[in-house]
Amino acid sequence: WGSLGLHYYQIPQTQVAPIDFSSTVLNNGINTQTNVQLTTDVTGAAAFNETSALGVSLAAGATDSLDLSTQFTPSAIGTYNFTWSVSSDQVDDVPLNNVLTGESFEVTNYIYARDRGVYEGQGGGEDGGDYAFEAGNYFQIFADQQAFAIDVVIGAGTPNGTIIYGKIYEFDSIVNDFVFIDETFEYIVTSNDVLSNANITLPLTTAPTLNAGSKYLVVVGCYSEFYYGESGFSEPQTSFLMYGGVGGFGGQYYPNNTPM
C-alpha cells in the first residue's frame, strides 16, 4: 500500500495523495480457485471498500498479485485502519486465512513520517570507528509546502553530549544526485534523551519551500558515535545510512529498517 510506491504512516493534509492497495495471494489448497478477488476495507476517519475489478483463476500452489483498480484518497484528519481479504467462487475449508489485517496510518496537520512511530530498535553506530554519518528517508512532495523542522528519535547507546543535526537534500535530475537545500541547528544529546528514546525536534535554519513533484532526502547527521530509533520496513533504496554523509567516501547502505 502507498502512494507512488511509498507508504507513509503520518501524512499532512497538504501532502495527501491517492493510495494504492495490492496483495500477493497464494492458493494453499489442492483445487483451482476461480474468480479470485481482493477486497480492501478502510475504516476510521473515513470509509472505503473496494474489490479488484477482474477475478483471476489460481491453480493449486500458485500465487498471483491482485490490485485494486480504484485508489483511496484519505481527506479527513484522523486515523485510518485497513484490512485485505480474498474471495473466490469455491468453498474454502480454511476461510480464516483469507483476511489480513493491514496497518494504521494517520492524516495529520503538520507531520510527514515514513516510520511507524513505535520504537523497535536502533541503527547507526560507529561502523568500526568514531565516524560521522547521515541517515534518513526519501519523501515525495505532492504540493508546495514550507518545511520548518526535522524530528529524530534518539536511540539507545548514544553517548551523552553527542552533537546531531538535520539536513534536507532535493533530487536534481540534471546532475542525477541529491543537492543540499537546508540544515537545522545543532543539538547536544542528553542522558535523559537516551533513557527515554526522546523525539527531538530540530528547527531548520531557513524554513525552505519544498516543491510539488520533487523528491527529498531528509536525514539526521552526526560527527561521532550516534544511534537513531528505527521503526517499520523500508523498500530497498528508499532509506539510507551514509558514512561520510551524502556523497561521502565511507560505507553507503540502504537499511530495510526505517529510521525514525
Short mmCIF file of C-alpha atoms in Angstrom, two decimals:
data_model
loop_
_atom_site.label_atom_id
_atom_site.label_comp_id
_atom_site.label_asym_id
_atom_site.label_seq_id
_atom_site.Cartn_x
_atom_site.Cartn_y
_atom_site.Cartn_z
CA TRP A 1 0.00 0.00 0.00
CA GLY A 2 1.12 3.54 -0.56
CA SER A 3 1.42 6.49 -2.92
CA LEU A 4 3.83 6.19 -5.87
CA GLY A 5 5.35 3.10 -4.25
CA LEU A 6 5.98 4.55 -0.74
CA HIS A 7 3.82 4.16 2.35
CA TYR A 8 3.62 6.97 4.91
CA TYR A 9 2.35 6.44 8.46
CA GLN A 10 1.71 10.14 9.03
CA ILE A 11 0.58 12.37 6.16
CA PRO A 12 -0.02 16.12 6.48
CA GLN A 13 -3.24 17.24 4.80
CA THR A 14 -1.24 19.25 2.25
CA GLN A 15 0.54 16.05 1.09
CA VAL A 16 -2.45 13.69 0.85
CA ALA A 17 -2.28 11.69 -2.38
CA PRO A 18 -4.19 8.69 -3.79
CA ILE A 19 -3.20 5.43 -2.09
CA ASP A 20 -2.90 2.12 -3.96
CA PHE A 21 -3.61 -1.26 -2.36
CA SER A 22 -2.41 -4.64 -3.64
CA SER A 23 -1.60 -8.08 -2.30
CA THR A 24 0.11 -11.29 -3.36
CA VAL A 25 -2.26 -14.24 -2.83
CA LEU A 26 -1.49 -17.97 -2.60
CA ASN A 27 -3.75 -20.93 -3.33
CA ASN A 28 -2.65 -23.20 -0.49
CA GLY A 29 -5.12 -25.97 -1.42
CA ILE A 30 -5.45 -28.78 -3.97
CA ASN A 31 -8.14 -27.35 -6.29
CA THR A 32 -8.07 -24.45 -8.71
CA GLN A 33 -9.81 -21.37 -7.34
CA THR A 34 -11.81 -19.27 -9.82
CA ASN A 35 -12.82 -15.61 -9.76
CA VAL A 36 -10.27 -14.82 -7.03
CA GLN A 37 -10.59 -11.17 -5.98
CA LEU A 38 -9.02 -8.82 -3.47
CA THR A 39 -11.11 -6.50 -1.27
CA THR A 40 -9.70 -3.67 0.83
CA ASP A 41 -11.81 -2.25 3.63
CA VAL A 42 -10.76 1.03 5.25
CA THR A 43 -12.35 2.30 8.47
CA GLY A 44 -11.67 5.22 10.78
CA ALA A 45 -11.68 8.89 9.85
CA ALA A 46 -13.32 7.94 6.53
CA ALA A 47 -14.59 4.70 4.99
CA PHE A 48 -13.55 2.95 1.79
CA ASN A 49 -14.43 -0.52 0.48
CA GLU A 50 -13.30 -1.68 -2.93
CA THR A 51 -12.85 -5.02 -4.74
CA SER A 52 -10.45 -5.73 -7.60
CA ALA A 53 -12.34 -5.45 -10.87
CA LEU A 54 -11.33 -8.71 -12.58
CA GLY A 55 -11.26 -12.08 -10.84
CA VAL A 56 -8.41 -14.49 -11.69
CA SER A 57 -8.13 -18.28 -11.71
CA LEU A 58 -5.50 -19.58 -9.34
CA ALA A 59 -4.17 -23.14 -9.68
CA ALA A 60 -3.21 -25.19 -6.63
CA GLY A 61 0.06 -23.91 -5.19
CA ALA A 62 0.09 -20.86 -7.45
CA THR A 63 0.47 -17.21 -6.47
CA ASP A 64 -0.71 -14.02 -8.14
CA SER A 65 -0.70 -10.30 -7.47
CA LEU A 66 -4.07 -8.57 -7.16
CA ASP A 67 -4.52 -4.80 -7.34
CA LEU A 68 -7.46 -2.52 -6.74
CA SER A 69 -8.46 -0.55 -9.81
CA THR A 70 -9.66 2.33 -7.60
CA GLN A 71 -7.38 4.41 -5.37
CA PHE A 72 -8.29 5.78 -1.96
CA THR A 73 -7.65 9.43 -1.07
CA PRO A 74 -7.93 10.00 2.72
CA SER A 75 -9.15 13.57 3.07
CA ALA A 76 -10.12 13.92 6.75
CA ILE A 77 -7.69 14.36 9.64
CA GLY A 78 -7.58 11.25 11.82
CA THR A 79 -6.52 7.59 11.93
CA TYR A 80 -7.27 5.05 9.20
CA ASN A 81 -7.22 1.25 9.60
CA PHE A 82 -7.50 -1.27 6.79
CA THR A 83 -7.79 -4.99 6.07
CA TRP A 84 -7.25 -7.05 2.93
CA SER A 85 -9.50 -10.03 2.20
CA VAL A 86 -9.56 -12.55 -0.65
CA SER A 87 -12.63 -14.30 -2.05
CA SER A 88 -13.33 -16.88 -4.78
CA ASP A 89 -16.26 -18.84 -6.25
CA GLN A 90 -15.30 -22.01 -4.35
CA VAL A 91 -15.97 -23.03 -0.76
CA ASP A 92 -12.81 -22.64 1.33
CA ASP A 93 -12.07 -25.20 4.07
CA VAL A 94 -9.96 -22.65 5.97
CA PRO A 95 -11.53 -19.21 5.45
CA LEU A 96 -9.77 -17.56 8.42
CA ASN A 97 -6.51 -17.14 6.49
CA ASN A 98 -8.28 -15.17 3.74
CA VAL A 99 -8.17 -11.97 5.80
CA LEU A 100 -5.02 -9.96 6.53
CA THR A 101 -5.03 -7.06 8.94
CA GLY A 102 -3.24 -4.09 7.45
CA GLU A 103 -1.62 -1.22 9.25
CA SER A 104 -2.82 2.09 10.58
CA PHE A 105 -1.86 5.44 9.13
CA GLU A 106 -2.84 8.96 10.09
CA VAL A 107 -3.66 12.17 8.27
CA THR A 108 -2.19 14.98 10.38
CA ASN A 109 -1.97 18.75 10.44
CA TYR A 110 1.80 19.03 10.04
CA ILE A 111 3.75 15.75 10.42
CA TYR A 112 5.08 13.69 7.49
CA ALA A 113 6.57 10.35 8.56
CA ARG A 114 7.78 7.12 6.96
CA ASP A 115 8.27 5.29 10.29
CA ARG A 116 5.53 3.51 12.26
CA GLY A 117 6.05 5.70 15.33
CA VAL A 118 6.76 2.73 17.64
CA TYR A 119 10.39 2.37 18.75
CA GLU A 120 11.59 -1.08 17.60
CA GLY A 121 15.37 -0.74 17.83
CA GLN A 122 18.22 1.49 16.79
CA GLY A 123 20.51 1.99 13.83
CA GLY A 124 23.69 3.92 13.14
CA GLY A 125 26.66 3.45 15.43
CA GLU A 126 30.35 3.61 14.63
CA ASP A 127 30.98 1.33 11.61
CA GLY A 128 34.31 0.25 13.12
CA GLY A 129 35.29 3.70 14.37
CA ASP A 130 34.04 7.04 15.64
CA TYR A 131 32.82 8.18 12.21
CA ALA A 132 30.41 10.84 11.05
CA PHE A 133 27.34 9.74 9.10
CA GLU A 134 23.92 10.85 7.85
CA ALA A 135 20.82 8.64 7.82
CA GLY A 136 17.24 9.15 6.74
CA ASN A 137 14.42 8.59 4.26
CA TYR A 138 13.08 9.64 0.88
CA PHE A 139 9.90 11.74 0.83
CA GLN A 140 7.72 12.72 -2.12
CA ILE A 141 6.13 16.17 -2.20
CA PHE A 142 2.70 16.40 -3.84
CA ALA A 143 2.02 20.11 -3.19
CA ASP A 144 4.32 23.06 -2.50
CA GLN A 145 4.96 23.11 1.24
CA GLN A 146 7.19 25.07 3.59
CA ALA A 147 9.21 22.85 5.93
CA PHE A 148 10.08 24.06 9.43
CA ALA A 149 11.80 21.22 11.32
CA ILE A 150 13.08 17.65 11.28
CA ASP A 151 12.21 15.22 14.09
CA VAL A 152 14.53 12.40 15.15
CA VAL A 153 14.17 9.71 17.82
CA ILE A 154 17.31 9.17 19.93
CA GLY A 155 18.41 5.53 20.02
CA ALA A 156 19.74 3.53 22.95
CA GLY A 157 23.51 3.61 23.41
CA THR A 158 24.03 7.17 22.17
CA PRO A 159 26.78 8.78 24.29
CA ASN A 160 25.78 11.78 26.39
CA GLY A 161 26.93 15.01 24.73
CA THR A 162 26.74 13.71 21.14
CA ILE A 163 26.12 16.56 18.65
CA ILE A 164 23.50 15.91 15.95
CA TYR A 165 21.87 17.94 13.17
CA GLY A 166 19.36 17.51 10.36
CA LYS A 167 19.60 18.21 6.61
CA ILE A 168 17.30 18.23 3.59
CA TYR A 169 18.50 17.30 0.10
CA GLU A 170 16.48 17.62 -3.13
CA PHE A 171 16.94 15.22 -6.05
CA ASP A 172 18.28 17.06 -9.09
CA SER A 173 17.58 15.18 -12.34
CA ILE A 174 20.22 17.21 -14.23
CA VAL A 175 23.11 16.07 -12.04
CA ASN A 176 21.30 12.81 -11.17
CA ASP A 177 22.02 13.24 -7.48
CA PHE A 178 20.77 14.94 -4.33
CA VAL A 179 21.75 18.55 -3.70
CA PHE A 180 21.76 20.36 -0.36
CA ILE A 181 18.69 22.52 0.44
CA ASP A 182 18.81 23.38 4.15
CA GLU A 183 20.02 22.22 7.55
CA THR A 184 18.93 22.51 11.16
CA PHE A 185 20.59 24.00 14.17
CA GLU A 186 22.80 21.53 16.04
CA TYR A 187 21.56 19.72 19.13
CA ILE A 188 23.52 18.19 22.02
CA VAL A 189 22.06 14.86 23.18
CA THR A 190 21.46 14.48 26.93
CA SER A 191 21.37 11.34 29.05
CA ASN A 192 17.61 11.82 29.55
CA ASP A 193 17.13 11.84 25.76
CA VAL A 194 18.82 8.44 25.57
CA LEU A 195 16.97 6.90 28.52
CA SER A 196 13.56 7.95 27.19
CA ASN A 197 14.27 7.45 23.45
CA ALA A 198 13.20 11.08 23.14
CA ASN A 199 11.74 12.54 19.95
CA ILE A 200 13.80 15.68 19.31
CA THR A 201 12.61 18.50 17.03
CA LEU A 202 15.45 20.18 15.12
CA PRO A 203 14.36 23.56 13.65
CA LEU A 204 15.52 24.30 10.10
CA THR A 205 17.56 27.47 9.63
CA THR A 206 15.70 28.91 6.60
CA ALA A 207 12.36 27.01 6.53
CA PRO A 208 12.56 26.26 2.77
CA THR A 209 9.62 25.65 0.45
CA LEU A 210 9.59 22.08 -0.88
CA ASN A 211 8.37 21.79 -4.47
CA ALA A 212 5.47 19.71 -5.75
CA GLY A 213 6.65 16.79 -7.87
CA SER A 214 10.10 16.71 -6.28
CA LYS A 215 11.71 14.01 -4.14
CA TYR A 216 13.66 14.85 -0.99
CA LEU A 217 16.10 13.01 1.26
CA VAL A 218 15.63 14.03 4.90
CA VAL A 219 18.47 12.97 7.22
CA VAL A 220 19.89 13.27 10.70
CA GLY A 221 23.67 13.63 10.89
CA CYS A 222 26.41 13.36 13.50
CA TYR A 223 30.16 13.79 13.90
CA SER A 224 30.75 10.85 16.24
CA GLU A 225 29.04 7.75 17.64
CA PHE A 226 25.24 8.11 17.45
CA TYR A 227 22.22 5.81 17.33
CA TYR A 228 18.79 6.72 15.95
CA GLY A 229 15.49 4.93 16.50
CA GLU A 230 14.13 2.52 13.88
CA SER A 231 10.50 1.58 13.22
CA GLY A 232 8.84 -0.25 10.35
CA PHE A 233 10.05 -1.50 6.96
CA SER A 234 11.54 0.45 4.05
CA GLU A 235 11.61 -0.75 0.46
CA PRO A 236 15.19 -1.06 -0.87
CA GLN A 237 16.82 2.21 -1.96
CA THR A 238 14.31 4.41 -0.07
CA SER A 239 16.12 4.78 3.29
CA PHE A 240 19.85 5.34 3.65
CA LEU A 241 22.75 5.20 6.12
CA MET A 242 25.75 7.04 4.67
CA TYR A 243 29.09 7.22 6.47
CA GLY A 244 30.79 10.43 5.43
CA GLY A 245 27.35 11.87 4.60
CA VAL A 246 25.65 12.19 1.21
CA GLY A 247 28.33 11.61 -1.43
CA GLY A 248 30.89 10.77 1.25
CA PHE A 249 33.74 8.27 0.95
CA GLY A 250 32.59 5.91 3.70
CA GLY A 251 30.18 2.98 3.54
CA GLN A 252 26.83 3.72 1.87
CA TYR A 253 23.92 1.45 2.84
CA TYR A 254 20.17 1.23 2.34
CA PRO A 255 18.68 -0.30 5.51
CA ASN A 256 15.30 -2.03 5.40
CA ASN A 257 14.56 -0.84 8.95
CA THR A 258 13.12 2.66 8.69
CA PRO A 259 14.99 5.45 10.52
CA MET A 260 12.66 7.40 12.83
#
